PDB file of C-alpha atoms in Angstrom:
ATOM      1  CA  ASP A  12     108.950   9.966 111.872  1.00 58.00           C
ATOM      2  CA  ALA A  13     113.087  10.466 111.492  1.00 64.00           C
ATOM      3  CA  LYS A  14     113.515   7.231 109.355  1.00 88.00           C
ATOM      4  CA  THR A  15     115.940   4.677 110.492  1.00 93.00           C
ATOM      5  CA  THR A  16     118.060   1.752 108.360  1.00 95.00           C
ATOM      6  CA  GLN A  17     118.620  -0.914 109.275  1.00 97.00           C
ATOM      7  CA  PRO A  18     120.252  -4.699 107.709  1.00 97.00           C
ATOM      8  CA  ASN A  19     117.754  -6.979 107.045  1.00 96.00           C
ATOM      9  CA  SER A  20     119.052 -10.398 108.721  1.00 97.00           C
ATOM     10  CA  MET A  21     122.189 -10.992 110.712  1.00 97.00           C
ATOM     11  CA  GLU A  22     123.879 -14.360 111.965  1.00 97.00           C
ATOM     12  CA  SER A  23     126.059 -14.875 115.548  1.00 96.00           C
ATOM     13  CA  ASN A  24     126.657 -17.615 117.349  1.00 96.00           C
ATOM     14  CA  GLU A  25     125.679 -18.947 121.216  1.00 96.00           C
ATOM     15  CA  GLU A  26     127.023 -17.173 123.652  1.00 96.00           C
ATOM     16  CA  GLU A  27     128.648 -14.299 121.882  1.00 96.00           C
ATOM     17  CA  PRO A  28     128.313 -10.837 122.242  1.00 96.00           C
ATOM     18  CA  VAL A  29     125.520  -8.887 119.016  1.00 97.00           C
ATOM     19  CA  HIS A  30     126.017  -5.867 117.784  1.00 98.00           C
ATOM     20  CA  LEU A  31     123.065  -4.395 115.620  1.00 98.00           C
ATOM     21  CA  PRO A  32     123.029  -1.675 113.598  1.00 98.00           C
ATOM     22  CA  CYS A  33     120.811   1.384 113.445  1.00 97.00           C
ATOM     23  CA  ASN A  34     121.358   4.369 111.172  1.00 96.00           C
ATOM     24  CA  HIS A  35     118.950   8.041 111.937  1.00 94.00           C
ATOM     25  CA  SER A  36     121.420  10.449 109.878  1.00 93.00           C
ATOM     26  CA  THR A  37     117.861  12.548 110.011  1.00 91.00           C
ATOM     27  CA  ILE A  38     118.093  12.255 113.091  1.00 91.00           C
ATOM     28  CA  SER A  39     116.204  15.498 115.324  1.00 89.00           C
ATOM     29  CA  GLY A  40     117.150  17.214 118.468  1.00 88.00           C
ATOM     30  CA  THR A  41     114.525  15.693 120.163  1.00 88.00           C
ATOM     31  CA  ASP A  42     114.108  12.443 119.288  1.00 91.00           C
ATOM     32  CA  TYR A  43     114.475   9.146 121.198  1.00 92.00           C
ATOM     33  CA  ILE A  44     116.130   6.446 120.073  1.00 94.00           C
ATOM     34  CA  HIS A  45     114.491   2.861 120.575  1.00 94.00           C
ATOM     35  CA  TRP A  46     113.892  -0.654 120.294  1.00 96.00           C
ATOM     36  CA  TYR A  47     111.927  -2.844 120.582  1.00 96.00           C
ATOM     37  CA  ARG A  48     112.339  -6.992 119.633  1.00 97.00           C
ATOM     38  CA  GLN A  49     109.274  -9.228 118.119  1.00 95.00           C
ATOM     39  CA  LEU A  50     110.175 -12.559 119.039  1.00 94.00           C
ATOM     40  CA  PRO A  51     107.998 -15.561 116.843  1.00 90.00           C
ATOM     41  CA  SER A  52     104.324 -15.481 116.840  1.00 88.00           C
ATOM     42  CA  GLN A  53     104.703 -12.528 119.938  1.00 92.00           C
ATOM     43  CA  GLY A  54     103.821  -9.172 120.673  1.00 94.00           C
ATOM     44  CA  PRO A  55     107.162  -6.844 120.435  1.00 95.00           C
ATOM     45  CA  GLU A  56     108.533  -6.714 123.896  1.00 95.00           C
ATOM     46  CA  TYR A  57     110.547  -3.135 125.042  1.00 94.00           C
ATOM     47  CA  VAL A  58     114.285  -3.474 124.991  1.00 96.00           C
ATOM     48  CA  ILE A  59     116.371  -0.170 126.100  1.00 95.00           C
ATOM     49  CA  HIS A  60     115.752   3.513 124.738  1.00 93.00           C
ATOM     50  CA  GLY A  61     118.253   6.763 125.102  1.00 93.00           C
ATOM     51  CA  LEU A  62     118.617  10.079 124.407  1.00 93.00           C
ATOM     52  CA  THR A  63     122.272  11.148 124.247  1.00 93.00           C
ATOM     53  CA  SER A  64     123.837   9.274 126.675  1.00 92.00           C
ATOM     54  CA  ASN A  65     124.527   5.214 126.331  1.00 94.00           C
ATOM     55  CA  VAL A  66     122.563   3.176 128.016  1.00 95.00           C
ATOM     56  CA  ASN A  67     122.512  -0.377 129.139  1.00 95.00           C
ATOM     57  CA  ASN A  68     119.758  -2.714 131.801  1.00 94.00           C
ATOM     58  CA  ARG A  69     119.592  -5.697 132.036  1.00 92.00           C
ATOM     59  CA  MET A  70     118.588  -7.488 129.070  1.00 91.00           C
ATOM     60  CA  ALA A  71     121.041  -4.779 126.644  1.00 96.00           C
ATOM     61  CA  SER A  72     123.155  -1.671 126.298  1.00 97.00           C
ATOM     62  CA  LEU A  73     122.500   1.165 124.008  1.00 98.00           C
ATOM     63  CA  ALA A  74     125.969   2.865 122.203  1.00 97.00           C
ATOM     64  CA  ILE A  75     124.573   5.685 120.697  1.00 97.00           C
ATOM     65  CA  ALA A  76     127.424   7.593 117.992  1.00 96.00           C
ATOM     66  CA  GLU A  77     128.628  11.117 119.275  1.00 95.00           C
ATOM     67  CA  ASP A  78     126.898  12.478 116.035  1.00 94.00           C
ATOM     68  CA  ARG A  79     123.371  11.337 116.942  1.00 94.00           C
ATOM     69  CA  LYS A  80     123.204   9.451 113.911  1.00 95.00           C
ATOM     70  CA  SER A  81     123.494   6.240 114.210  1.00 96.00           C
ATOM     71  CA  SER A  82     123.547   3.937 117.419  1.00 97.00           C
ATOM     72  CA  THR A  83     123.923   0.098 118.416  1.00 98.00           C
ATOM     73  CA  LEU A  84     121.863  -2.338 120.637  1.00 98.00           C
ATOM     74  CA  ILE A  85     124.272  -4.536 121.925  1.00 98.00           C
ATOM     75  CA  LEU A  86     123.728  -8.172 123.561  1.00 97.00           C
ATOM     76  CA  HIS A  87     126.332  -9.586 125.811  1.00 94.00           C
ATOM     77  CA  ARG A  88     126.547 -13.006 125.693  1.00 94.00           C
ATOM     78  CA  ALA A  89     123.470 -14.033 123.306  1.00 95.00           C
ATOM     79  CA  THR A  90     120.653 -16.650 123.992  1.00 96.00           C
ATOM     80  CA  LEU A  91     118.506 -19.271 121.848  1.00 96.00           C
ATOM     81  CA  ARG A  92     116.589 -16.774 123.391  1.00 95.00           C
ATOM     82  CA  ASP A  93     117.232 -13.670 121.573  1.00 96.00           C
ATOM     83  CA  ALA A  94     116.345 -14.958 118.468  1.00 97.00           C
ATOM     84  CA  ALA A  95     113.984 -12.002 116.767  1.00 97.00           C
ATOM     85  CA  VAL A  96     113.583  -9.370 115.468  1.00 96.00           C
ATOM     86  CA  TYR A  97     114.844  -6.429 116.121  1.00 98.00           C
ATOM     87  CA  TYR A  98     113.502  -2.485 115.524  1.00 96.00           C
ATOM     88  CA  CYS A  99     115.312   0.374 115.602  1.00 96.00           C
ATOM     89  CA  ILE A 100     112.369   3.129 116.093  1.00 94.00           C
ATOM     90  CA  LEU A 101     113.046   7.187 116.705  1.00 91.00           C
ATOM     91  CA  THR A 102     110.496   8.932 119.137  1.00 86.00           C
ATOM     92  CA  GLN A 103     109.437  12.510 120.439  1.00 77.00           C
ATOM     93  CA  GLY A 104     107.789  10.845 123.279  1.00 63.00           C
ATOM     94  CA  ALA A 105     103.916   9.978 124.296  1.00 57.00           C
ATOM     95  CA  GLN A 106     103.824   8.368 120.678  1.00 74.00           C
ATOM     96  CA  LYS A 107     102.996   5.506 117.916  1.00 85.00           C
ATOM     97  CA  LEU A 108     105.698   3.302 117.477  1.00 90.00           C
ATOM     98  CA  VAL A 109     106.436   3.314 113.586  1.00 88.00           C
ATOM     99  CA  PHE A 110     108.024  -0.088 113.382  1.00 91.00           C
ATOM    100  CA  GLY A 111     110.186  -1.135 109.903  1.00 89.00           C
ATOM    101  CA  GLN A 112     111.485  -4.200 108.796  1.00 91.00           C
ATOM    102  CA  GLY A 113     113.473  -4.364 111.302  1.00 95.00           C
ATOM    103  CA  THR A 114     116.626  -6.758 111.641  1.00 97.00           C
ATOM    104  CA  ARG A 115     115.757 -10.427 112.003  1.00 97.00           C
ATOM    105  CA  LEU A 116     118.560 -11.705 114.275  1.00 98.00           C
ATOM    106  CA  THR A 117     119.312 -15.145 113.750  1.00 97.00           C
ATOM    107  CA  ILE A 118     121.524 -17.203 116.678  1.00 97.00           C
ATOM    108  CA  ASN A 119     123.366 -20.572 116.602  1.00 96.00           C
ATOM    109  CA  PRO A 120     123.365 -23.027 119.117  1.00 93.00           C
TER     110      PRO A 120
ATOM    111  CA  ASN B  26     102.184  -7.682 138.330  1.00 54.00           C
ATOM    112  CA  ALA B  27     100.096  -9.246 135.504  1.00 73.00           C
ATOM    113  CA  GLY B  28     100.888  -7.620 131.785  1.00 93.00           C
ATOM    114  CA  VAL B  29      98.622  -6.304 129.487  1.00 96.00           C
ATOM    115  CA  MET B  30      96.079  -8.435 129.255  1.00 97.00           C
ATOM    116  CA  GLN B  31      94.003  -9.099 124.835  1.00 97.00           C
ATOM    117  CA  ASN B  32      91.033 -11.165 124.369  1.00 97.00           C
ATOM    118  CA  PRO B  33      90.095 -13.476 122.842  1.00 97.00           C
ATOM    119  CA  ARG B  34      93.571 -14.666 121.269  1.00 97.00           C
ATOM    120  CA  HIS B  35      91.859 -15.839 118.396  1.00 97.00           C
ATOM    121  CA  LEU B  36      88.990 -15.003 116.966  1.00 98.00           C
ATOM    122  CA  VAL B  37      86.852 -16.130 114.260  1.00 98.00           C
ATOM    123  CA  ARG B  38      84.666 -14.193 112.315  1.00 98.00           C
ATOM    124  CA  ARG B  39      82.626 -14.062 108.892  1.00 98.00           C
ATOM    125  CA  ARG B  40      82.619 -11.401 106.754  1.00 98.00           C
ATOM    126  CA  GLY B  41      79.744  -9.125 107.221  1.00 98.00           C
ATOM    127  CA  GLN B  42      80.127  -9.873 110.960  1.00 98.00           C
ATOM    128  CA  GLU B  43      81.527  -7.933 114.302  1.00 98.00           C
ATOM    129  CA  ALA B  44      84.615  -8.229 116.232  1.00 98.00           C
ATOM    130  CA  ARG B  45      85.254  -7.286 119.156  1.00 98.00           C
ATOM    131  CA  LEU B  46      89.182  -7.442 120.344  1.00 98.00           C
ATOM    132  CA  ARG B  47      89.878  -6.443 124.650  1.00 98.00           C
ATOM    133  CA  CYS B  48      92.605  -5.422 126.194  1.00 98.00           C
ATOM    134  CA  SER B  49      93.673  -4.951 129.603  1.00 97.00           C
ATOM    135  CA  PRO B  50      96.247  -2.377 129.738  1.00 96.00           C
ATOM    136  CA  MET B  51      99.310  -2.777 133.040  1.00 95.00           C
ATOM    137  CA  LYS B  52      97.898  -2.269 136.765  1.00 91.00           C
ATOM    138  CA  GLY B  53      98.454   2.057 136.884  1.00 90.00           C
ATOM    139  CA  HIS B  54      99.082   1.661 133.271  1.00 92.00           C
ATOM    140  CA  SER B  55      96.573   4.943 131.661  1.00 92.00           C
ATOM    141  CA  HIS B  56      97.592   4.577 128.097  1.00 93.00           C
ATOM    142  CA  VAL B  57      97.398   2.476 124.919  1.00 96.00           C
ATOM    143  CA  TYR B  58      98.106   2.241 122.060  1.00 96.00           C
ATOM    144  CA  TRP B  59      96.629  -0.210 118.924  1.00 97.00           C
ATOM    145  CA  TYR B  60      98.490  -1.770 116.408  1.00 97.00           C
ATOM    146  CA  ARG B  61      98.089  -4.295 113.672  1.00 97.00           C
ATOM    147  CA  GLN B  62     100.366  -6.244 111.839  1.00 95.00           C
ATOM    148  CA  LEU B  63      99.154  -8.407 108.407  1.00 91.00           C
ATOM    149  CA  PRO B  64     100.705 -11.326 107.054  1.00 84.00           C
ATOM    150  CA  GLU B  65     103.477 -10.492 106.831  1.00 80.00           C
ATOM    151  CA  GLU B  66     104.105  -7.242 107.178  1.00 83.00           C
ATOM    152  CA  GLY B  67     105.725  -4.667 109.544  1.00 85.00           C
ATOM    153  CA  LEU B  68     103.650  -3.348 112.848  1.00 92.00           C
ATOM    154  CA  LYS B  69     101.188  -0.889 112.119  1.00 94.00           C
ATOM    155  CA  PHE B  70     100.121   2.097 114.762  1.00 94.00           C
ATOM    156  CA  MET B  71      96.653   2.099 114.409  1.00 96.00           C
ATOM    157  CA  VAL B  72      95.391   5.195 117.586  1.00 96.00           C
ATOM    158  CA  TYR B  73      96.199   6.327 120.973  1.00 95.00           C
ATOM    159  CA  LEU B  74      94.197   6.199 123.806  1.00 95.00           C
ATOM    160  CA  GLN B  75      94.273   7.751 127.464  1.00 93.00           C
ATOM    161  CA  LYS B  76      90.539   7.155 129.495  1.00 90.00           C
ATOM    162  CA  GLU B  77      88.229   8.315 128.435  1.00 90.00           C
ATOM    163  CA  ASN B  78      89.398   9.938 125.332  1.00 94.00           C
ATOM    164  CA  ILE B  79      91.602   9.209 121.888  1.00 95.00           C
ATOM    165  CA  ILE B  80      94.037  11.206 121.787  1.00 92.00           C
ATOM    166  CA  ASP B  81      95.932   9.744 118.048  1.00 92.00           C
ATOM    167  CA  GLU B  82      93.474   8.071 115.478  1.00 94.00           C
ATOM    168  CA  SER B  83      95.761   8.840 112.355  1.00 92.00           C
ATOM    169  CA  GLY B  84      96.845   4.989 111.691  1.00 93.00           C
ATOM    170  CA  MET B  85      92.714   4.139 111.566  1.00 95.00           C
ATOM    171  CA  PRO B  86      91.226   3.611 108.696  1.00 94.00           C
ATOM    172  CA  LYS B  87      88.819   5.511 108.761  1.00 90.00           C
ATOM    173  CA  GLU B  88      84.536   3.433 107.937  1.00 95.00           C
ATOM    174  CA  ARG B  89      84.128   0.551 109.898  1.00 97.00           C
ATOM    175  CA  PHE B  90      86.849   1.043 112.990  1.00 98.00           C
ATOM    176  CA  SER B  91      86.735   2.697 116.156  1.00 97.00           C
ATOM    177  CA  ALA B  92      88.226   2.073 119.603  1.00 97.00           C
ATOM    178  CA  GLU B  93      87.416   3.374 123.424  1.00 96.00           C
ATOM    179  CA  PHE B  94      89.069   3.122 126.814  1.00 96.00           C
ATOM    180  CA  PRO B  95      86.215   3.824 129.242  1.00 94.00           C
ATOM    181  CA  LYS B  96      86.660   5.071 132.617  1.00 91.00           C
ATOM    182  CA  GLU B  97      86.427   1.535 133.866  1.00 91.00           C
ATOM    183  CA  GLY B  98      87.317  -1.440 132.044  1.00 93.00           C
ATOM    184  CA  PRO B  99      89.267  -2.739 129.383  1.00 96.00           C
ATOM    185  CA  SER B 100      89.843  -0.107 126.370  1.00 97.00           C
ATOM    186  CA  ILE B 101      87.584  -2.154 123.028  1.00 98.00           C
ATOM    187  CA  LEU B 102      88.800  -1.857 119.605  1.00 98.00           C
ATOM    188  CA  ARG B 103      85.763  -3.021 117.322  1.00 98.00           C
ATOM    189  CA  ILE B 104      85.759  -3.306 113.553  1.00 98.00           C
ATOM    190  CA  GLN B 105      81.963  -3.124 112.465  1.00 98.00           C
ATOM    191  CA  GLN B 106      80.867  -5.222 108.930  1.00 98.00           C
ATOM    192  CA  VAL B 107      84.331  -7.250 108.700  1.00 98.00           C
ATOM    193  CA  VAL B 108      85.680  -7.936 105.217  1.00 97.00           C
ATOM    194  CA  ARG B 109      88.912 -10.847 104.651  1.00 95.00           C
ATOM    195  CA  GLY B 110      91.493  -8.076 104.185  1.00 94.00           C
ATOM    196  CA  ASP B 111      90.925  -7.240 108.207  1.00 96.00           C
ATOM    197  CA  SER B 112      92.169 -11.010 109.304  1.00 96.00           C
ATOM    198  CA  ALA B 113      95.724 -10.007 111.282  1.00 96.00           C
ATOM    199  CA  ALA B 114      96.604  -9.961 114.385  1.00 97.00           C
ATOM    200  CA  TYR B 115      95.787  -7.095 116.031  1.00 98.00           C
ATOM    201  CA  PHE B 116      98.824  -6.093 119.388  1.00 98.00           C
ATOM    202  CA  CYS B 117      97.794  -3.805 122.284  1.00 97.00           C
ATOM    203  CA  ALA B 118     100.021  -1.834 124.447  1.00 96.00           C
ATOM    204  CA  SER B 119     100.214   0.303 127.860  1.00 96.00           C
ATOM    205  CA  SER B 120     102.252   2.594 129.312  1.00 93.00           C
ATOM    206  CA  LEU B 121     102.572   4.431 132.422  1.00 91.00           C
ATOM    207  CA  PRO B 122     101.652   8.476 131.473  1.00 84.00           C
ATOM    208  CA  ASP B 123     105.261   9.694 132.752  1.00 80.00           C
ATOM    209  CA  ARG B 124     106.994   6.352 130.996  1.00 81.00           C
ATOM    210  CA  ALA B 125     105.349   6.639 127.331  1.00 79.00           C
ATOM    211  CA  HIS B 126     108.712   5.925 125.620  1.00 82.00           C
ATOM    212  CA  GLU B 127     108.031   2.078 127.241  1.00 89.00           C
ATOM    213  CA  GLN B 128     105.087   0.795 125.846  1.00 93.00           C
ATOM    214  CA  TYR B 129     104.115  -3.269 127.158  1.00 95.00           C
ATOM    215  CA  PHE B 130     102.487  -5.114 124.691  1.00 96.00           C
ATOM    216  CA  GLY B 131     100.160  -7.851 125.156  1.00 97.00           C
ATOM    217  CA  PRO B 132      99.898 -11.404 123.147  1.00 96.00           C
ATOM    218  CA  GLY B 133      97.649  -9.763 120.359  1.00 97.00           C
ATOM    219  CA  THR B 134      94.748 -11.186 118.967  1.00 98.00           C
ATOM    220  CA  ARG B 135      94.972 -13.687 115.501  1.00 97.00           C
ATOM    221  CA  LEU B 136      91.515 -12.413 113.713  1.00 97.00           C
ATOM    222  CA  THR B 137      90.470 -14.223 110.964  1.00 97.00           C
ATOM    223  CA  VAL B 138      87.905 -13.033 108.671  1.00 97.00           C
ATOM    224  CA  THR B 139      86.056 -16.592 106.210  1.00 96.00           C
TER     225      THR B 139
END
């Protein structure tokens, strides 16, 4: 599986936008970009995924660079409930998810 | 629509006993995945099953661990002769056949081996 690189931790304030970066310079043409998050003491939660175009859903937006070597998960208005570890994962389809260390997001009230 | 259900939520076993972890996927989901999260470590894939078939077991330890997803009933992850190193949170996820990018996770079973 292609490797992703994320900052270990980030901090933001409540009700402000959050931009979580992910580098994936070895991504292949058939790799999908997924984001999952894990709140404390819970199972992971699907957030969003995309292939080439930017994607929006009720939880977040995914901005994918034109060369696909990086992407950014955007939380438009963070709440305290968004404090979690965010994982950026590449897969080629119906396969196992390979979780890295992720980014631990802290939201300040 | 109920989410992925796992039971028990907490399981305590003595060394050498067997542990059986159950996972009921979301309604209509025929793909099941098991992951393990050791204390202070990341999530690791264990096995991917469809009804009555093991598709990918590349993450399963070679001994003592087995998984099944029968035609009827929940998926079972079985650990024989548990050791202290098996203590972890075990998560099950499920997906629709044509929406495998979206895996929905259960709350996990926390196994403690004493």
